[in-house]
Amino acid sequence: MKHYYLCGPWARHLTPALTGMALLLATAARAQNPTFASPVAYAAGGYAQGIISADFNGDGRPDLATANSGSSNVGVLLQSGTTAGAFLTPSLYNGGDFTPVLAAGDLNGDNRPDIAFISQSTISVGVLLNSATTPGTFATPTFYPASNGSSSSRGVAIADVNGDGRNDLITGNATQIGVRLNSTTTPGTFPTLATYASGNGTGSTDEIVVGDVNGDGRPDIIAANTNTNTISVLLNSATTP
């Protein structure tokens, strides 16, 4: 078998180009159009409307939680310990009255993901704290008013909006954004409520997201307003988060 080598003044230019082409072809060969198996259905609850994924029991496998507005509960589906990608029968927790949306995050500082959810008809936000002794199971929920005058609540997010190292609750309500700061003495409780106009008039603020939109290192609030076809951006104060 004959072997050919690059030599001469052009070799130093051609060699990197050919090497790059070889890498590109190798990458293209590995890239494939994705295909998926047939869907597997799991029971969730009545009219599952919202879904999140987090490792609730700390076994390194992502689990699922659903907001079931029809049955007004939260379903937690732990992943099977023996069959990857399979989920166990859900554990159901009280979701108040009409539960459309939920979020996951560590609310009491124990490094386990907890769940916050909206009880739309009662205009409240519920908190399910993850068990310290049996991770992946949750205590009876605690409910807090999500606003002080809106007609309903429909969005929730978890973020540390005041920079104290504790995650807070942010809710989207018909005409208000509600912010409940985490207690400095009893983490995982949210004793006070501050409200801000959502800019939605008499409409409905559906979705809430939190992120630093102006690059100052502080999380800001963005709300999607259904009836006015707008979004509202609430920038975090530079002096008082």
PDB file of C-alpha atoms in Angstrom:
ATOM      1  CA  MET A   1       0.000   0.000   0.000  1.00  0.00           C
ATOM      2  CA  LYS A   2       1.410   3.366  -0.983  1.00  0.00           C
ATOM      3  CA  HIS A   3       1.454   6.294   1.426  1.00  0.00           C
ATOM      4  CA  TYR A   4       1.447   9.903   0.266  1.00  0.00           C
ATOM      5  CA  TYR A   5       2.722  12.829   2.276  1.00  0.00           C
ATOM      6  CA  LEU A   6       2.289  16.563   1.921  1.00  0.00           C
ATOM      7  CA  CYS A   7       5.532  18.394   1.436  1.00  0.00           C
ATOM      8  CA  GLY A   8       6.811  21.592  -0.011  1.00  0.00           C
ATOM      9  CA  PRO A   9       5.896  25.215   0.765  1.00  0.00           C
ATOM     10  CA  TRP A  10       2.126  24.632   0.551  1.00  0.00           C
ATOM     11  CA  ALA A  11       2.069  21.808   3.079  1.00  0.00           C
ATOM     12  CA  ARG A  12       1.842  24.090   6.098  1.00  0.00           C
ATOM     13  CA  HIS A  13      -1.234  25.773   4.600  1.00  0.00           C
ATOM     14  CA  LEU A  14      -3.001  22.661   3.362  1.00  0.00           C
ATOM     15  CA  THR A  15      -2.491  20.515   6.446  1.00  0.00           C
ATOM     16  CA  PRO A  16      -4.655  22.630   8.856  1.00  0.00           C
ATOM     17  CA  ALA A  17      -7.331  22.993   6.190  1.00  0.00           C
ATOM     18  CA  LEU A  18      -7.486  19.271   5.534  1.00  0.00           C
ATOM     19  CA  THR A  19      -7.455  18.522   9.245  1.00  0.00           C
ATOM     20  CA  GLY A  20     -10.371  20.890   9.782  1.00  0.00           C
ATOM     21  CA  MET A  21     -12.260  19.316   6.893  1.00  0.00           C
ATOM     22  CA  ALA A  22     -11.705  15.860   8.369  1.00  0.00           C
ATOM     23  CA  LEU A  23     -13.057  17.004  11.735  1.00  0.00           C
ATOM     24  CA  LEU A  24     -16.066  18.605  10.066  1.00  0.00           C
ATOM     25  CA  LEU A  25     -16.840  15.431   8.137  1.00  0.00           C
ATOM     26  CA  ALA A  26     -16.435  13.322  11.277  1.00  0.00           C
ATOM     27  CA  THR A  27     -18.829  15.597  13.175  1.00  0.00           C
ATOM     28  CA  ALA A  28     -21.337  15.495  10.322  1.00  0.00           C
ATOM     29  CA  ALA A  29     -21.113  11.713  10.252  1.00  0.00           C
ATOM     30  CA  ARG A  30     -21.983  11.533  13.946  1.00  0.00           C
ATOM     31  CA  ALA A  31     -24.891  14.008  13.674  1.00  0.00           C
ATOM     32  CA  GLN A  32     -28.131  12.256  12.900  1.00  0.00           C
ATOM     33  CA  ASN A  33     -31.752  13.213  12.623  1.00  0.00           C
ATOM     34  CA  PRO A  34     -33.322  12.359  15.992  1.00  0.00           C
ATOM     35  CA  THR A  35     -35.973   9.695  16.197  1.00  0.00           C
ATOM     36  CA  PHE A  36     -38.184   8.904  19.160  1.00  0.00           C
ATOM     37  CA  ALA A  37     -39.940   5.824  20.423  1.00  0.00           C
ATOM     38  CA  SER A  38     -43.705   5.684  20.687  1.00  0.00           C
ATOM     39  CA  PRO A  39     -45.065   7.691  23.640  1.00  0.00           C
ATOM     40  CA  VAL A  40     -45.619   6.064  27.001  1.00  0.00           C
ATOM     41  CA  ALA A  41     -48.522   7.528  28.971  1.00  0.00           C
ATOM     42  CA  TYR A  42     -48.438   7.904  32.749  1.00  0.00           C
ATOM     43  CA  ALA A  43     -51.308   8.893  35.010  1.00  0.00           C
ATOM     44  CA  ALA A  44     -50.917  12.413  36.338  1.00  0.00           C
ATOM     45  CA  GLY A  45     -54.198  13.805  37.650  1.00  0.00           C
ATOM     46  CA  GLY A  46     -57.250  15.582  36.330  1.00  0.00           C
ATOM     47  CA  TYR A  47     -56.476  17.932  33.427  1.00  0.00           C
ATOM     48  CA  ALA A  48     -52.692  18.113  33.813  1.00  0.00           C
ATOM     49  CA  GLN A  49     -51.898  21.642  32.681  1.00  0.00           C
ATOM     50  CA  GLY A  50     -48.374  22.366  33.920  1.00  0.00           C
ATOM     51  CA  ILE A  51     -45.251  20.208  34.192  1.00  0.00           C
ATOM     52  CA  ILE A  52     -41.735  20.568  35.586  1.00  0.00           C
ATOM     53  CA  SER A  53     -38.746  18.271  36.008  1.00  0.00           C
ATOM     54  CA  ALA A  54     -36.331  18.082  38.961  1.00  0.00           C
ATOM     55  CA  ASP A  55     -34.497  15.425  40.948  1.00  0.00           C
ATOM     56  CA  PHE A  56     -36.879  15.423  43.891  1.00  0.00           C
ATOM     57  CA  ASN A  57     -35.514  12.366  45.721  1.00  0.00           C
ATOM     58  CA  GLY A  58     -31.813  12.956  45.140  1.00  0.00           C
ATOM     59  CA  ASP A  59     -31.038   9.730  43.280  1.00  0.00           C
ATOM     60  CA  GLY A  60     -29.509  11.507  40.302  1.00  0.00           C
ATOM     61  CA  ARG A  61     -32.508  10.851  38.061  1.00  0.00           C
ATOM     62  CA  PRO A  62     -34.890  13.613  36.958  1.00  0.00           C
ATOM     63  CA  ASP A  63     -38.431  13.235  38.270  1.00  0.00           C
ATOM     64  CA  LEU A  64     -41.637  14.954  37.163  1.00  0.00           C
ATOM     65  CA  ALA A  65     -44.298  17.080  38.813  1.00  0.00           C
ATOM     66  CA  THR A  66     -47.587  18.138  37.271  1.00  0.00           C
ATOM     67  CA  ALA A  67     -50.097  20.873  38.021  1.00  0.00           C
ATOM     68  CA  ASN A  68     -53.521  19.294  37.663  1.00  0.00           C
ATOM     69  CA  SER A  69     -56.116  22.031  37.348  1.00  0.00           C
ATOM     70  CA  GLY A  70     -59.076  19.685  36.916  1.00  0.00           C
ATOM     71  CA  SER A  71     -58.444  17.723  40.114  1.00  0.00           C
ATOM     72  CA  SER A  72     -56.840  20.691  41.938  1.00  0.00           C
ATOM     73  CA  ASN A  73     -53.738  18.819  42.997  1.00  0.00           C
ATOM     74  CA  VAL A  74     -50.030  18.439  42.335  1.00  0.00           C
ATOM     75  CA  GLY A  75     -48.750  15.088  41.101  1.00  0.00           C
ATOM     76  CA  VAL A  76     -45.162  13.966  41.744  1.00  0.00           C
ATOM     77  CA  LEU A  77     -43.897  11.118  39.553  1.00  0.00           C
ATOM     78  CA  LEU A  78     -40.565   9.724  40.742  1.00  0.00           C
ATOM     79  CA  GLN A  79     -38.419   8.014  38.162  1.00  0.00           C
ATOM     80  CA  SER A  80     -38.044   4.262  38.478  1.00  0.00           C
ATOM     81  CA  GLY A  81     -34.867   3.079  40.151  1.00  0.00           C
ATOM     82  CA  THR A  82     -34.688   0.047  37.887  1.00  0.00           C
ATOM     83  CA  THR A  83     -35.890   1.231  34.467  1.00  0.00           C
ATOM     84  CA  ALA A  84     -34.354   4.483  33.250  1.00  0.00           C
ATOM     85  CA  GLY A  85     -36.909   6.873  31.808  1.00  0.00           C
ATOM     86  CA  ALA A  86     -39.869   5.101  33.398  1.00  0.00           C
ATOM     87  CA  PHE A  87     -41.959   6.746  36.106  1.00  0.00           C
ATOM     88  CA  LEU A  88     -43.840   5.452  39.118  1.00  0.00           C
ATOM     89  CA  THR A  89     -47.467   6.063  40.044  1.00  0.00           C
ATOM     90  CA  PRO A  90     -47.843   9.712  41.063  1.00  0.00           C
ATOM     91  CA  SER A  91     -48.197  10.881  44.625  1.00  0.00           C
ATOM     92  CA  LEU A  92     -50.912  13.538  44.755  1.00  0.00           C
ATOM     93  CA  TYR A  93     -50.846  16.605  47.000  1.00  0.00           C
ATOM     94  CA  ASN A  94     -53.496  19.211  47.706  1.00  0.00           C
ATOM     95  CA  GLY A  95     -53.275  21.989  45.139  1.00  0.00           C
ATOM     96  CA  GLY A  96     -55.952  24.299  46.473  1.00  0.00           C
ATOM     97  CA  ASP A  97     -58.605  25.175  43.908  1.00  0.00           C
ATOM     98  CA  PHE A  98     -57.716  24.968  40.195  1.00  0.00           C
ATOM     99  CA  THR A  99     -53.950  24.417  39.900  1.00  0.00           C
ATOM    100  CA  PRO A 100     -52.614  25.482  36.478  1.00  0.00           C
ATOM    101  CA  VAL A 101     -48.889  26.027  36.996  1.00  0.00           C
ATOM    102  CA  LEU A 102     -45.967  25.183  39.279  1.00  0.00           C
ATOM    103  CA  ALA A 103     -42.232  25.744  39.749  1.00  0.00           C
ATOM    104  CA  ALA A 104     -39.379  23.932  41.495  1.00  0.00           C
ATOM    105  CA  GLY A 105     -36.540  25.316  43.600  1.00  0.00           C
ATOM    106  CA  ASP A 106     -34.913  25.078  47.022  1.00  0.00           C
ATOM    107  CA  LEU A 107     -37.105  27.213  49.272  1.00  0.00           C
ATOM    108  CA  ASN A 108     -35.793  26.330  52.746  1.00  0.00           C
ATOM    109  CA  GLY A 109     -32.069  26.015  52.145  1.00  0.00           C
ATOM    110  CA  ASP A 110     -31.707  22.239  52.539  1.00  0.00           C
ATOM    111  CA  ASN A 111     -30.489  21.729  48.945  1.00  0.00           C
ATOM    112  CA  ARG A 112     -33.598  19.747  48.007  1.00  0.00           C
ATOM    113  CA  PRO A 113     -36.002  21.029  45.342  1.00  0.00           C
ATOM    114  CA  ASP A 114     -39.326  22.155  46.750  1.00  0.00           C
ATOM    115  CA  ILE A 115     -42.460  23.013  44.777  1.00  0.00           C
ATOM    116  CA  ALA A 116     -44.445  26.236  44.537  1.00  0.00           C
ATOM    117  CA  PHE A 117     -47.777  26.232  42.729  1.00  0.00           C
ATOM    118  CA  ILE A 118     -50.708  28.494  42.040  1.00  0.00           C
ATOM    119  CA  SER A 119     -54.206  27.937  43.392  1.00  0.00           C
ATOM    120  CA  GLN A 120     -55.923  30.129  40.849  1.00  0.00           C
ATOM    121  CA  SER A 121     -59.435  30.385  42.240  1.00  0.00           C
ATOM    122  CA  THR A 122     -58.275  31.192  45.776  1.00  0.00           C
ATOM    123  CA  ILE A 123     -55.678  33.703  44.484  1.00  0.00           C
ATOM    124  CA  SER A 124     -52.917  32.034  46.487  1.00  0.00           C
ATOM    125  CA  VAL A 125     -49.531  30.408  46.095  1.00  0.00           C
ATOM    126  CA  GLY A 126     -48.922  27.041  47.724  1.00  0.00           C
ATOM    127  CA  VAL A 127     -45.593  25.705  48.978  1.00  0.00           C
ATOM    128  CA  LEU A 128     -44.733  22.008  49.180  1.00  0.00           C
ATOM    129  CA  LEU A 129     -41.506  21.481  51.135  1.00  0.00           C
ATOM    130  CA  ASN A 130     -39.484  18.392  50.286  1.00  0.00           C
ATOM    131  CA  SER A 131     -39.082  15.962  53.181  1.00  0.00           C
ATOM    132  CA  ALA A 132     -35.715  15.925  54.942  1.00  0.00           C
ATOM    133  CA  THR A 133     -36.162  12.301  56.006  1.00  0.00           C
ATOM    134  CA  THR A 134     -37.854  10.857  52.908  1.00  0.00           C
ATOM    135  CA  PRO A 135     -36.761  12.977  49.933  1.00  0.00           C
ATOM    136  CA  GLY A 136     -39.262  12.974  47.111  1.00  0.00           C
ATOM    137  CA  THR A 137     -42.224  13.191  49.458  1.00  0.00           C
ATOM    138  CA  PHE A 138     -43.711  16.484  50.541  1.00  0.00           C
ATOM    139  CA  ALA A 139     -45.271  18.017  53.616  1.00  0.00           C
ATOM    140  CA  THR A 140     -48.816  19.354  53.668  1.00  0.00           C
ATOM    141  CA  PRO A 141     -48.808  22.550  51.605  1.00  0.00           C
ATOM    142  CA  THR A 142     -48.813  26.002  53.123  1.00  0.00           C
ATOM    143  CA  PHE A 143     -50.832  28.634  51.272  1.00  0.00           C
ATOM    144  CA  TYR A 144     -50.115  32.369  51.066  1.00  0.00           C
ATOM    145  CA  PRO A 145     -52.185  35.115  49.406  1.00  0.00           C
ATOM    146  CA  ALA A 146     -50.651  35.854  46.009  1.00  0.00           C
ATOM    147  CA  SER A 147     -52.039  39.374  45.668  1.00  0.00           C
ATOM    148  CA  ASN A 148     -54.102  41.923  47.555  1.00  0.00           C
ATOM    149  CA  GLY A 149     -56.879  42.564  45.098  1.00  0.00           C
ATOM    150  CA  SER A 150     -56.469  40.730  41.801  1.00  0.00           C
ATOM    151  CA  SER A 151     -59.247  38.471  40.610  1.00  0.00           C
ATOM    152  CA  SER A 152     -57.052  35.419  39.979  1.00  0.00           C
ATOM    153  CA  SER A 153     -53.479  34.096  39.991  1.00  0.00           C
ATOM    154  CA  ARG A 154     -51.932  32.293  37.031  1.00  0.00           C
ATOM    155  CA  GLY A 155     -48.126  32.451  37.111  1.00  0.00           C
ATOM    156  CA  VAL A 156     -45.351  31.564  39.563  1.00  0.00           C
ATOM    157  CA  ALA A 157     -41.561  31.708  39.601  1.00  0.00           C
ATOM    158  CA  ILE A 158     -38.836  31.018  42.164  1.00  0.00           C
ATOM    159  CA  ALA A 159     -35.754  33.244  42.405  1.00  0.00           C
ATOM    160  CA  ASP A 160     -33.612  35.124  44.923  1.00  0.00           C
ATOM    161  CA  VAL A 161     -34.791  38.625  44.061  1.00  0.00           C
ATOM    162  CA  ASN A 162     -33.254  40.431  47.055  1.00  0.00           C
ATOM    163  CA  GLY A 163     -29.819  38.809  47.001  1.00  0.00           C
ATOM    164  CA  ASP A 164     -29.881  37.321  50.501  1.00  0.00           C
ATOM    165  CA  GLY A 165     -29.153  33.778  49.346  1.00  0.00           C
ATOM    166  CA  ARG A 166     -32.734  32.580  49.870  1.00  0.00           C
ATOM    167  CA  ASN A 167     -35.164  31.912  47.051  1.00  0.00           C
ATOM    168  CA  ASP A 168     -38.309  34.030  46.993  1.00  0.00           C
ATOM    169  CA  LEU A 169     -41.722  33.605  45.346  1.00  0.00           C
ATOM    170  CA  ILE A 170     -42.991  35.698  42.453  1.00  0.00           C
ATOM    171  CA  THR A 171     -46.587  35.387  41.279  1.00  0.00           C
ATOM    172  CA  GLY A 172     -48.477  36.655  38.261  1.00  0.00           C
ATOM    173  CA  ASN A 173     -51.978  37.840  39.047  1.00  0.00           C
ATOM    174  CA  ALA A 174     -54.718  39.466  36.996  1.00  0.00           C
ATOM    175  CA  THR A 175     -53.488  43.026  37.543  1.00  0.00           C
ATOM    176  CA  GLN A 176     -50.523  42.608  39.881  1.00  0.00           C
ATOM    177  CA  ILE A 177     -47.129  41.007  40.296  1.00  0.00           C
ATOM    178  CA  GLY A 178     -46.772  39.584  43.794  1.00  0.00           C
ATOM    179  CA  VAL A 179     -43.389  39.175  45.503  1.00  0.00           C
ATOM    180  CA  ARG A 180     -43.069  37.185  48.715  1.00  0.00           C
ATOM    181  CA  LEU A 181     -39.611  37.347  50.253  1.00  0.00           C
ATOM    182  CA  ASN A 182     -38.282  34.315  52.092  1.00  0.00           C
ATOM    183  CA  SER A 183     -38.118  34.702  55.851  1.00  0.00           C
ATOM    184  CA  THR A 184     -34.686  35.527  57.284  1.00  0.00           C
ATOM    185  CA  THR A 185     -35.478  33.636  60.488  1.00  0.00           C
ATOM    186  CA  THR A 186     -37.599  30.697  59.273  1.00  0.00           C
ATOM    187  CA  PRO A 187     -36.449  29.719  55.771  1.00  0.00           C
ATOM    188  CA  GLY A 188     -39.212  28.266  53.658  1.00  0.00           C
ATOM    189  CA  THR A 189     -41.879  30.611  54.979  1.00  0.00           C
ATOM    190  CA  PHE A 190     -43.007  33.785  53.234  1.00  0.00           C
ATOM    191  CA  PRO A 191     -44.663  36.150  55.712  1.00  0.00           C
ATOM    192  CA  THR A 192     -44.874  39.414  53.767  1.00  0.00           C
ATOM    193  CA  LEU A 193     -46.307  40.359  50.381  1.00  0.00           C
ATOM    194  CA  ALA A 194     -45.296  43.240  48.132  1.00  0.00           C
ATOM    195  CA  THR A 195     -47.316  43.932  44.991  1.00  0.00           C
ATOM    196  CA  TYR A 196     -46.510  45.795  41.798  1.00  0.00           C
ATOM    197  CA  ALA A 197     -48.745  46.839  38.923  1.00  0.00           C
ATOM    198  CA  SER A 198     -48.389  44.398  36.061  1.00  0.00           C
ATOM    199  CA  GLY A 199     -49.313  46.934  33.420  1.00  0.00           C
ATOM    200  CA  ASN A 200     -52.163  44.706  32.339  1.00  0.00           C
ATOM    201  CA  GLY A 201     -55.148  46.817  33.344  1.00  0.00           C
ATOM    202  CA  THR A 202     -58.112  44.525  33.790  1.00  0.00           C
ATOM    203  CA  GLY A 203     -56.508  41.672  31.866  1.00  0.00           C
ATOM    204  CA  SER A 204     -54.686  38.585  33.023  1.00  0.00           C
ATOM    205  CA  THR A 205     -50.969  38.196  33.668  1.00  0.00           C
ATOM    206  CA  ASP A 206     -50.357  34.580  32.754  1.00  0.00           C
ATOM    207  CA  GLU A 207     -46.657  33.752  32.678  1.00  0.00           C
ATOM    208  CA  ILE A 208     -43.834  34.974  34.913  1.00  0.00           C
ATOM    209  CA  VAL A 209     -40.111  34.581  34.242  1.00  0.00           C
ATOM    210  CA  VAL A 210     -37.168  35.994  36.162  1.00  0.00           C
ATOM    211  CA  GLY A 211     -33.793  36.950  34.720  1.00  0.00           C
ATOM    212  CA  ASP A 212     -31.201  39.729  34.613  1.00  0.00           C
ATOM    213  CA  VAL A 213     -32.309  41.696  31.557  1.00  0.00           C
ATOM    214  CA  ASN A 214     -30.189  44.833  32.084  1.00  0.00           C
ATOM    215  CA  GLY A 215     -26.912  43.198  33.109  1.00  0.00           C
ATOM    216  CA  ASP A 216     -26.632  44.626  36.627  1.00  0.00           C
ATOM    217  CA  GLY A 217     -26.443  41.231  38.314  1.00  0.00           C
ATOM    218  CA  ARG A 218     -29.930  41.478  39.801  1.00  0.00           C
ATOM    219  CA  PRO A 219     -32.902  39.327  38.732  1.00  0.00           C
ATOM    220  CA  ASP A 220     -35.666  41.276  37.023  1.00  0.00           C
ATOM    221  CA  ILE A 221     -39.268  40.176  36.461  1.00  0.00           C
ATOM    222  CA  ILE A 222     -40.931  39.716  33.084  1.00  0.00           C
ATOM    223  CA  ALA A 223     -44.673  39.128  32.809  1.00  0.00           C
ATOM    224  CA  ALA A 224     -46.761  38.051  29.823  1.00  0.00           C
ATOM    225  CA  ASN A 225     -50.090  39.892  29.683  1.00  0.00           C
ATOM    226  CA  THR A 226     -52.788  37.972  27.861  1.00  0.00           C
ATOM    227  CA  ASN A 227     -55.598  40.449  27.292  1.00  0.00           C
ATOM    228  CA  THR A 228     -53.452  43.427  26.306  1.00  0.00           C
ATOM    229  CA  ASN A 229     -51.080  41.481  24.038  1.00  0.00           C
ATOM    230  CA  THR A 230     -48.089  42.909  25.897  1.00  0.00           C
ATOM    231  CA  ILE A 231     -45.259  41.977  28.215  1.00  0.00           C
ATOM    232  CA  SER A 232     -44.196  43.926  31.283  1.00  0.00           C
ATOM    233  CA  VAL A 233     -40.582  44.239  32.425  1.00  0.00           C
ATOM    234  CA  LEU A 234     -39.997  45.139  36.078  1.00  0.00           C
ATOM    235  CA  LEU A 235     -36.359  46.087  36.633  1.00  0.00           C
ATOM    236  CA  ASN A 236     -34.912  45.276  40.038  1.00  0.00           C
ATOM    237  CA  SER A 237     -34.021  48.356  42.072  1.00  0.00           C
ATOM    238  CA  ALA A 238     -30.309  49.128  42.149  1.00  0.00           C
ATOM    239  CA  THR A 239     -30.480  50.160  45.805  1.00  0.00           C
ATOM    240  CA  THR A 240     -33.281  48.031  47.260  1.00  0.00           C
ATOM    241  CA  PRO A 241     -33.606  44.618  45.554  1.00  0.00           C
TER     242      PRO A 241
END
